[in-house]
mmCIF file of C-alpha atoms in Angstrom:
data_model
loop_
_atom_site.group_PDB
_atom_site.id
_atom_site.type_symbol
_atom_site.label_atom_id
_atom_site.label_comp_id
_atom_site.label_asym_id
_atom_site.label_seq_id
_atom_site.Cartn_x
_atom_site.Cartn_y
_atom_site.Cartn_z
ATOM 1 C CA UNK A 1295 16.068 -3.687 -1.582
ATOM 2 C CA UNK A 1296 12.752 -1.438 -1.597
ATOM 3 C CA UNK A 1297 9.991 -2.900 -2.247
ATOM 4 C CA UNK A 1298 6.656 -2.040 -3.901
ATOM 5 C CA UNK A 1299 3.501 -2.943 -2.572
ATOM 6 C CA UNK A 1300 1.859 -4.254 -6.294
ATOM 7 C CA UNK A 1301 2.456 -7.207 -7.370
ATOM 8 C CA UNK A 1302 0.964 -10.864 -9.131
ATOM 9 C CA UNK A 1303 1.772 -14.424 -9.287
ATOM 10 C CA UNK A 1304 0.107 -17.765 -9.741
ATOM 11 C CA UNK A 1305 1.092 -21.123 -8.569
ATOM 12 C CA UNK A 1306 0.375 -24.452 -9.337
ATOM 13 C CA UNK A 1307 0.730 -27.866 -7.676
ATOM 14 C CA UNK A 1308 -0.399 -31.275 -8.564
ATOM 15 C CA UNK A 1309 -0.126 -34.535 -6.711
ATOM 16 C CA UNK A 1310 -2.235 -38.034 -6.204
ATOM 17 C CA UNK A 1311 -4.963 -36.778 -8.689
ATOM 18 C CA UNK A 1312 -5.419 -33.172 -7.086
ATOM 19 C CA UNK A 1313 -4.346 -30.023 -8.601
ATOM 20 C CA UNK A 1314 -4.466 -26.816 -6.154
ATOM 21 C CA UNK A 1315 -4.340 -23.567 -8.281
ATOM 22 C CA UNK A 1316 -3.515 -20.330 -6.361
ATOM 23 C CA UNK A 1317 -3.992 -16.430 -7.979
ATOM 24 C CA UNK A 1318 -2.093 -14.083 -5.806
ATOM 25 C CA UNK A 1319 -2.457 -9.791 -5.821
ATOM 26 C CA UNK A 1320 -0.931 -7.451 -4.062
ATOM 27 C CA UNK A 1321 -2.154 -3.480 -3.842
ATOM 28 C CA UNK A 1322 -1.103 -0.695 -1.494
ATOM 29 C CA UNK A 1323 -2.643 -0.583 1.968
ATOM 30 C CA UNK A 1324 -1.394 0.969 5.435
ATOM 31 C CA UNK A 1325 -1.263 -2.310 7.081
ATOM 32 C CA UNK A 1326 -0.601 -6.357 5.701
ATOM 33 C CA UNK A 1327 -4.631 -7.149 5.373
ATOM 34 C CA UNK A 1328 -4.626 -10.798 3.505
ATOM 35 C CA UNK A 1329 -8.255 -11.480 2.122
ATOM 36 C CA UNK A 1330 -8.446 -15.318 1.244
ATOM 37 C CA UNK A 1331 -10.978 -16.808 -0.743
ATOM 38 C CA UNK A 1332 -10.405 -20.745 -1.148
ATOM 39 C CA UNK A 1333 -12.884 -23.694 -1.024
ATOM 40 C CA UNK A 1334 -14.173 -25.214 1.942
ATOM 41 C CA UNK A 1335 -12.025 -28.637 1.623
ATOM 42 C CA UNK A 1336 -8.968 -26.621 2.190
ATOM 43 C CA UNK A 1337 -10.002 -24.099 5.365
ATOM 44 C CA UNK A 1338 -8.568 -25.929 8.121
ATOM 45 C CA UNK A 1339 -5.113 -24.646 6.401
ATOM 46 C CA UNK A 1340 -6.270 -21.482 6.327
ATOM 47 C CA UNK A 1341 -4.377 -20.096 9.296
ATOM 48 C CA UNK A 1342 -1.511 -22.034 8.053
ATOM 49 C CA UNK A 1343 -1.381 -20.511 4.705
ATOM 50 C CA UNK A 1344 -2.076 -16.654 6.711
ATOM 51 C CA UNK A 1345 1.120 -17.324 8.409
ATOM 52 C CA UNK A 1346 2.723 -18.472 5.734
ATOM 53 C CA UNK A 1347 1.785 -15.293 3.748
ATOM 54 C CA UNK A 1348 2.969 -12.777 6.208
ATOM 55 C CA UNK A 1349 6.790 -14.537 6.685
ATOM 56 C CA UNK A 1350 6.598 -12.670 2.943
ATOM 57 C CA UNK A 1351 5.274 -10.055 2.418
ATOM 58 C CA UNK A 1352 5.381 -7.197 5.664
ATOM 59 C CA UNK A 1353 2.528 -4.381 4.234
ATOM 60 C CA UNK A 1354 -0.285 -3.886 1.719
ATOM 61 C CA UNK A 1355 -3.777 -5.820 1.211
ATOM 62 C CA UNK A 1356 -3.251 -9.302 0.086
ATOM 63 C CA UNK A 1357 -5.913 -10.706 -2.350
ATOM 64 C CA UNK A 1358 -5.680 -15.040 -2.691
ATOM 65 C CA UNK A 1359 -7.949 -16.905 -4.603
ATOM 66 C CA UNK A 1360 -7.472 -20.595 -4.677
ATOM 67 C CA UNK A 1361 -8.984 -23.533 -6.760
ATOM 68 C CA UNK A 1362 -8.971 -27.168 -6.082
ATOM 69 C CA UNK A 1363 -9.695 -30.266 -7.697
ATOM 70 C CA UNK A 1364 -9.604 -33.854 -6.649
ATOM 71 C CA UNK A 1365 -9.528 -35.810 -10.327
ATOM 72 C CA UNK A 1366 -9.562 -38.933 -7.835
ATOM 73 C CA UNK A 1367 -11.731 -42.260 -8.909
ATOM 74 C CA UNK A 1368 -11.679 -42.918 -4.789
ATOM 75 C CA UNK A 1369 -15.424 -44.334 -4.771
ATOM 76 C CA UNK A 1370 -17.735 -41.738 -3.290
ATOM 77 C CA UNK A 1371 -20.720 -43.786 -1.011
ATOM 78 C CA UNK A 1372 -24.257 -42.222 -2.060
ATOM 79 C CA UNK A 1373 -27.215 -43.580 0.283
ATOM 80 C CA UNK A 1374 -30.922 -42.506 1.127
ATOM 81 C CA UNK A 1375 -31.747 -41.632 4.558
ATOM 82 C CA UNK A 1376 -34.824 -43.487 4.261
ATOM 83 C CA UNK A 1377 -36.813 -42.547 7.343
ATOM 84 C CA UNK A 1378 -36.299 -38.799 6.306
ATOM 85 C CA UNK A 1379 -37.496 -39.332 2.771
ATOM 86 C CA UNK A 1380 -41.072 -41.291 3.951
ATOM 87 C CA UNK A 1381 -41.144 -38.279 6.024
ATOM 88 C CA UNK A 1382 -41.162 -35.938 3.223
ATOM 89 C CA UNK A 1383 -42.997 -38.166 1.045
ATOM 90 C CA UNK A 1384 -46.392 -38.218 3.674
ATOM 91 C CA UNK A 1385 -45.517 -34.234 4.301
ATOM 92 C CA UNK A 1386 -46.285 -33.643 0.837
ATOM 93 C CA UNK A 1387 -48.675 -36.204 0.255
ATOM 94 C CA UNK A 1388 -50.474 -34.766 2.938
ATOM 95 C CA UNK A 1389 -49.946 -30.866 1.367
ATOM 96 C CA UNK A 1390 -51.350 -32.243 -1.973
ATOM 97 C CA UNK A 1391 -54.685 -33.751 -0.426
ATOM 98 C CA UNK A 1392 -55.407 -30.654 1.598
ATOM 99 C CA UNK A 1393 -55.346 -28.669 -1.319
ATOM 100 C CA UNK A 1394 -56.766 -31.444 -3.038
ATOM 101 C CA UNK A 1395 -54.067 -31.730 -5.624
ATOM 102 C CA UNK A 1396 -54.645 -34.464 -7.912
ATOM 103 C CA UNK A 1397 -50.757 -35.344 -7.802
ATOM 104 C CA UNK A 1398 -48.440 -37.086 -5.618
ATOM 105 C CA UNK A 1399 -45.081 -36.406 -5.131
ATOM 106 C CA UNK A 1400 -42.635 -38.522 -7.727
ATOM 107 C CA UNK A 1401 -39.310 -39.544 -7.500
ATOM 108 C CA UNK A 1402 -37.800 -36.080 -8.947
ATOM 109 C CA UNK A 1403 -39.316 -33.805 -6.169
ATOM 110 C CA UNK A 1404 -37.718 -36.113 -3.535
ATOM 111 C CA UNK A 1405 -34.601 -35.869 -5.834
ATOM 112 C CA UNK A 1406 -34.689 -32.319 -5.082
ATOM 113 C CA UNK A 1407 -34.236 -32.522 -1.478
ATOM 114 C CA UNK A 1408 -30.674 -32.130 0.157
ATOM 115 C CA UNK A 1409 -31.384 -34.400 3.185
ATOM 116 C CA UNK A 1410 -32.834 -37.663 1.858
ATOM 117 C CA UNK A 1411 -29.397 -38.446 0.544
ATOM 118 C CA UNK A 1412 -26.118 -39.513 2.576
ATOM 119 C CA UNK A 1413 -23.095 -38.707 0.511
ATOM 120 C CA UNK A 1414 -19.928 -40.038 2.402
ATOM 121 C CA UNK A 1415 -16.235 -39.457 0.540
ATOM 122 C CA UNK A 1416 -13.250 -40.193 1.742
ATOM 123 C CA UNK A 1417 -11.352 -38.401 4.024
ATOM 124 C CA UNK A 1418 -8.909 -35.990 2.983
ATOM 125 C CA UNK A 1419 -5.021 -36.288 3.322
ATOM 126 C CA UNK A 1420 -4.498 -32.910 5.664
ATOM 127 C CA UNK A 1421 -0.702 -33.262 4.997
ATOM 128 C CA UNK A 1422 -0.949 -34.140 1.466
ATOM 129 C CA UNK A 1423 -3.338 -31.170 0.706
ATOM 130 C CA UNK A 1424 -0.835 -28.773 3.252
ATOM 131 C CA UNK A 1425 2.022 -29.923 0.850
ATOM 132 C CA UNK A 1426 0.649 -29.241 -2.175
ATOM 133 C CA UNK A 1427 -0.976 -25.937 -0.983
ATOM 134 C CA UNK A 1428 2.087 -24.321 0.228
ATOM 135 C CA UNK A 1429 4.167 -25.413 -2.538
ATOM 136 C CA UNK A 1430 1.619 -23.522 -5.056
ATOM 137 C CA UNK A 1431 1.660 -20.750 -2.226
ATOM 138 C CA UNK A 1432 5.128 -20.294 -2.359
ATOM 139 C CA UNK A 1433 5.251 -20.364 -6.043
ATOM 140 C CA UNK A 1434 2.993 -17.111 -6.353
ATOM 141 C CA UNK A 1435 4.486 -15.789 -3.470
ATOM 142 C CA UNK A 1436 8.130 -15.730 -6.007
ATOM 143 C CA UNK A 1437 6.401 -14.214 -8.735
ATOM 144 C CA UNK A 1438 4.674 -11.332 -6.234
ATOM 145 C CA UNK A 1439 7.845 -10.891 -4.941
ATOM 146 C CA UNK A 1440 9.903 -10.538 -7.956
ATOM 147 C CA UNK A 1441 7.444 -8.390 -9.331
ATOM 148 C CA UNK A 1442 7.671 -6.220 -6.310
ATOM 149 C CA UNK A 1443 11.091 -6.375 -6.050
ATOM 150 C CA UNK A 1444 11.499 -4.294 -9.166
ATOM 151 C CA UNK A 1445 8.540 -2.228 -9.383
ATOM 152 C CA UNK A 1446 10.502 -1.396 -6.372
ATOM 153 C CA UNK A 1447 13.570 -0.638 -7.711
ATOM 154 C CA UNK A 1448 12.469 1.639 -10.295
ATOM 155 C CA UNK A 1449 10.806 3.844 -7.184
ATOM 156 C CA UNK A 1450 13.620 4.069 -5.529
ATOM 157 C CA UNK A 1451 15.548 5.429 -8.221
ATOM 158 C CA UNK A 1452 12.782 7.803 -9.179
ATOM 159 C CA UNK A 1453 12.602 8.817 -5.607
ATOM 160 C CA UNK A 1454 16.709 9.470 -5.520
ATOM 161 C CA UNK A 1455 16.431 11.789 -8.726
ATOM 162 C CA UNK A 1456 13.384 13.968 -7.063
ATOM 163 C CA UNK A 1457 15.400 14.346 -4.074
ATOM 164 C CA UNK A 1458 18.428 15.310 -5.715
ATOM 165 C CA UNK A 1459 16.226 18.114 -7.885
ATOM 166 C CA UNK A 1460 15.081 18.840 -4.477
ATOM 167 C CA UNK A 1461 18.247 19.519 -3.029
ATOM 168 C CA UNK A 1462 19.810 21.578 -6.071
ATOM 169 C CA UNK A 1463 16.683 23.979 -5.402
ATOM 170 C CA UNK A 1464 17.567 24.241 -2.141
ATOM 171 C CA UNK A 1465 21.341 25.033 -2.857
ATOM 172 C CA UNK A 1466 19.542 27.717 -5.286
ATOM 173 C CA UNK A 1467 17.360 28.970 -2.109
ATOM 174 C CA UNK A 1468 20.528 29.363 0.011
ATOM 175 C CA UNK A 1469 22.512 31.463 -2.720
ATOM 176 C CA UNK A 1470 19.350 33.980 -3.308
ATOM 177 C CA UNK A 1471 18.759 33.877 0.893
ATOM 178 C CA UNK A 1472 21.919 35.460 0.907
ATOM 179 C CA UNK A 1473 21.505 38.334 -1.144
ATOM 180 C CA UNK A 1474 17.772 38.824 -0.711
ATOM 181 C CA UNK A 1475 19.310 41.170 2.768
ATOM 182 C CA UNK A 1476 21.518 42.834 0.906
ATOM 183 C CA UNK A 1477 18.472 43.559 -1.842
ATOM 184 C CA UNK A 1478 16.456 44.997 1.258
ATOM 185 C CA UNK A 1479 18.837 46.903 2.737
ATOM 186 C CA UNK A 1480 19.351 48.792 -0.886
ATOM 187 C CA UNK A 1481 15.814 49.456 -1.345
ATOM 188 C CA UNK A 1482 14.972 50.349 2.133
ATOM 189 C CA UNK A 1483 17.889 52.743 2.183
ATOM 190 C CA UNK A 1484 17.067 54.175 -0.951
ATOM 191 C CA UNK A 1485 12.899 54.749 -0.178
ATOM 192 C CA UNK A 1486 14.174 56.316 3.108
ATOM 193 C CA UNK A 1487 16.448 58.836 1.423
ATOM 194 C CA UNK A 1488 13.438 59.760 -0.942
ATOM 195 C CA UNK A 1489 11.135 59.728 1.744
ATOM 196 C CA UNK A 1490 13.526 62.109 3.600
ATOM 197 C CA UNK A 1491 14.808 64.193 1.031
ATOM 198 C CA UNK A 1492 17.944 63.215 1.771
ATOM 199 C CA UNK A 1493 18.019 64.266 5.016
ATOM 200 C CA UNK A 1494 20.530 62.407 7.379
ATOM 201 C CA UNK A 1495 19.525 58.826 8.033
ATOM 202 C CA UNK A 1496 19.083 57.587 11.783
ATOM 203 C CA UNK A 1497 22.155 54.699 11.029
ATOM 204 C CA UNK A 1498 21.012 52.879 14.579
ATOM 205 C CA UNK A 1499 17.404 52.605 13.168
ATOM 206 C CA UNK A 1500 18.527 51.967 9.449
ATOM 207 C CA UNK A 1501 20.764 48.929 10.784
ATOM 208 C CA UNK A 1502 18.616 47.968 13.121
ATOM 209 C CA UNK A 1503 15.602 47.735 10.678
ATOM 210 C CA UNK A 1504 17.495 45.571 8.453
ATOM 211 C CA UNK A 1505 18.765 43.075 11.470
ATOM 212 C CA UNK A 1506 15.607 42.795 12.159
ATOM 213 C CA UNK A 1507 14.550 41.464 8.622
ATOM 214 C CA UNK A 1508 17.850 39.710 8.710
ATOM 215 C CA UNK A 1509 16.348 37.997 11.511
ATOM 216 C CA UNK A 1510 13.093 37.573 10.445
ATOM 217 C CA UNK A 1511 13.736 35.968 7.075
ATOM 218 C CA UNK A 1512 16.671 33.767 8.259
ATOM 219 C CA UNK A 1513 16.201 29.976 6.565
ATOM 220 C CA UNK A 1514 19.873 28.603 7.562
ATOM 221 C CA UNK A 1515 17.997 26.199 9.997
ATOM 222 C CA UNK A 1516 15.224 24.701 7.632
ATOM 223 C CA UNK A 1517 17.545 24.575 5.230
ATOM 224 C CA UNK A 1518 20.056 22.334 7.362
ATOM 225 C CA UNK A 1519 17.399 20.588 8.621
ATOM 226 C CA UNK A 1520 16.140 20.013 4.716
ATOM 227 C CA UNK A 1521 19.677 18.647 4.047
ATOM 228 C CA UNK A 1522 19.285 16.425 6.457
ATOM 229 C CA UNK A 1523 16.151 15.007 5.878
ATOM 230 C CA UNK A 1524 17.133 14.089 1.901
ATOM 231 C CA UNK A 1525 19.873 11.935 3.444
ATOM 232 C CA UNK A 1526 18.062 10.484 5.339
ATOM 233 C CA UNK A 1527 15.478 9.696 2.688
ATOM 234 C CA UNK A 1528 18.739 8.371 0.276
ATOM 235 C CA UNK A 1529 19.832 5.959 3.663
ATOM 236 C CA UNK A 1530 16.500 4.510 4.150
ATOM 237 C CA UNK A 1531 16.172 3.831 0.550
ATOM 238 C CA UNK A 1532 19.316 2.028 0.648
ATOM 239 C CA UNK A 1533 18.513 0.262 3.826
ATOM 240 C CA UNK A 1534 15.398 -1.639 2.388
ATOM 241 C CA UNK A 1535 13.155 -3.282 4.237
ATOM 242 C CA UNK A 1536 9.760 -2.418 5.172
ATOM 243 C CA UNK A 1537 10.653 1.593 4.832
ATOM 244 C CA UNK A 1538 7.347 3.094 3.450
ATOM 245 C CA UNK A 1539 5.848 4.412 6.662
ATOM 246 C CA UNK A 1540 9.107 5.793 7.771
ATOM 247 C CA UNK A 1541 9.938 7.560 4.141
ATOM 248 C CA UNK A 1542 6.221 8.932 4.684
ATOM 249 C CA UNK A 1543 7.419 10.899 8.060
ATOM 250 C CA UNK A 1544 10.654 11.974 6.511
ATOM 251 C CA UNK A 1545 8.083 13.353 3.475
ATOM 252 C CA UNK A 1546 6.151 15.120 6.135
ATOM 253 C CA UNK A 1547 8.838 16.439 7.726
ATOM 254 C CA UNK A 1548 10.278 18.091 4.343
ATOM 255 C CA UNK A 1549 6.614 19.661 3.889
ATOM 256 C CA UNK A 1550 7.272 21.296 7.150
ATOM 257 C CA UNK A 1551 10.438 22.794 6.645
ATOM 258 C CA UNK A 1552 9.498 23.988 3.078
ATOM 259 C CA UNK A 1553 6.230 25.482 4.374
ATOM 260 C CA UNK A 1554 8.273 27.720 6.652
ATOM 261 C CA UNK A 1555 10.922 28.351 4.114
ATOM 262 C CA UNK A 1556 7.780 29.797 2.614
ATOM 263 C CA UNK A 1557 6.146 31.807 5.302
ATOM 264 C CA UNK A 1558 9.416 33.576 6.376
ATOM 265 C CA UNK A 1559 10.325 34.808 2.672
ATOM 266 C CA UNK A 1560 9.293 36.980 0.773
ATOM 267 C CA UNK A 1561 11.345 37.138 -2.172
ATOM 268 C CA UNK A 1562 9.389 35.784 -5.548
ATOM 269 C CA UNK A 1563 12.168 33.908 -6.625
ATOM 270 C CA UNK A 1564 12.286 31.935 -3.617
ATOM 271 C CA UNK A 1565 8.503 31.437 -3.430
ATOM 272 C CA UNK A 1566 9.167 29.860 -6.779
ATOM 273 C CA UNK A 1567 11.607 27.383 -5.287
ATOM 274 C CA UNK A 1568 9.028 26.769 -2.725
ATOM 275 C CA UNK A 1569 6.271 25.956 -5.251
ATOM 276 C CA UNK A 1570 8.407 24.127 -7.820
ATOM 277 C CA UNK A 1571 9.840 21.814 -4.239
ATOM 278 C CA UNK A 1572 6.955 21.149 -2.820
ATOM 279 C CA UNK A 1573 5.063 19.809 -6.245
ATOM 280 C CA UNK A 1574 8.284 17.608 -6.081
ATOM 281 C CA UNK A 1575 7.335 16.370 -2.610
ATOM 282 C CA UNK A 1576 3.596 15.472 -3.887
ATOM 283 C CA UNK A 1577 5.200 13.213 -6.572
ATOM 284 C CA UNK A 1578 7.650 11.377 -3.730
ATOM 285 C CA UNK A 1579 4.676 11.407 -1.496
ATOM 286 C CA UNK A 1580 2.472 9.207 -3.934
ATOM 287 C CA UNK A 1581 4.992 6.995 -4.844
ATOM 288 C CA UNK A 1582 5.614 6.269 -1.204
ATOM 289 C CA UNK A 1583 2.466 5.119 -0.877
ATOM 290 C CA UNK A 1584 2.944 2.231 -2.945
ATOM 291 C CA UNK A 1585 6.308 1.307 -1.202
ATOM 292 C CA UNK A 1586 6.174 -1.687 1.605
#
């Protein structure tokens, strides 16, 4: 099964008065890069919930954001660190006399201040919290997945159909390679004779001119190797798995063979080919890009 490197989900899991909320997006990317962004009562599971994450998904960057709520009516101790907020309360009553402020600080400028208070809650439940994490985990995780799964599919049928344009052009390349020698050999005979006045040709020159372009323009071997390369495409689609770096060489390696197809010919109608395959190979070239 290919699969595409986009995809969303959400999960949700509720237990003992919490509720853990998780928004999961998947993008293309060379490598698996997972960005998390979840609050602080939940990081000690973060390198839990990485590992968890990449048993899924193999390639592309990984965006989480979770959300957590504890509905809980577990009493929450509030206390004032008394020492601290005498502290404050001389600091500032001594700021206000220097300046000679005629104020004193009141009790909603001590308010203000983080330390004077001592807020104790009660400990989390680690496995609790783990539970209900990776259950909401592994519900987003489905939906990406699914969602890749046949954004996936409908690439790798696209990706069939280019190649099999791909190879008719080449089967039309191998039928015009064939007579494109014969073309030359006309033409070359025929300038020769007019050139000569139809004098006597030199036959060992004349046939070994045209041997020589023979040679010269002779695509048998990209064109195998073409062939070749478009199964192997077809095969690695079929395989699945994490294929996209390996249908990216196979891509390259198509370029290559077309570019010389191109450099050794120079017939217009196989130019065309040329031009017409390789704005095929662009196409299958972005859409790899988005394939795990």
């Amino acid at each position: 099964m290919v699969m595409s490197m986009t995809g969303f989900g959400t999960g949700k899991a509720e237990g003992n008065n919490r509720e853990i909320t998780i928004e999961l997006k998947t993008v293309n990317n060379r490598y698996l890069d997972i960005n998390l962004r979840m609050p602080r009562a939940l990081s000690v599971l973060e390198e839990s919930l990485r590992k968890r994450i990449q048993q899924k998904i193999a390639r592309g960057r990984v965006e989480v954001y979770i959300s957590y709520q504890n509905n809980s009516q577990e009493q929450v101790s509030v206390s004032v660190n008394e020492p601290v907020a005498e502290a404050y309360y001389k600091a500032l009553t001594a700021l206000a006399g220097k300046f000679q402020l005629d104020m004193k600080p009141d009790l909603g400028v001590l308010a203000d201040i983080d330390d004077i208070f001592i807020v104790e809650k009660p400990e989390e439940d680690e496995e609790l919290l783990k539970e209900l994490l990776f259950s909401a985990l592994d519900e987003a995780l489905n939906a990406v997945i699914k969602m890749r799964k046949q954004e996936g599919s409908f690439l790798a049928e696209d990706l069939k159909q280019r190649s099999l344009r791909i190879e008719n052009m080449v089967k039309q390349i191998e039928q015009r390679s064939s007579v494109v020698v014969e073309e030359y050999r006309q033409k070359l005979e025929q300038r020769l004779k007019e050139m000569l006045n139809n004098t006597e040709l030199d036959e060992a020159r004349f046939q070994a001119e045209v041997v020589y372009f023979a040679d010269r323009s002779n695509i048998t071997e990209e064109i195998v190797r073409i062939r070749s390369h478009l199964d192997q495409l077809r095969q690695t689609l079929e395989s699945g798995g994490s294929i996209g770096r390996k249908l990216d060489f196979i891509v390259q390696e198509l370029n290559r063979e077309t570019n010389t197809i191109g450099s050794k010919s120079s017939d217009v109608i196989i130019a065309n080919y040329v031009v017409e395959i390789k704005s095929e190979l662009e196409k299958i070239r972005e859409q790899v890009q988005n394939i795990e």
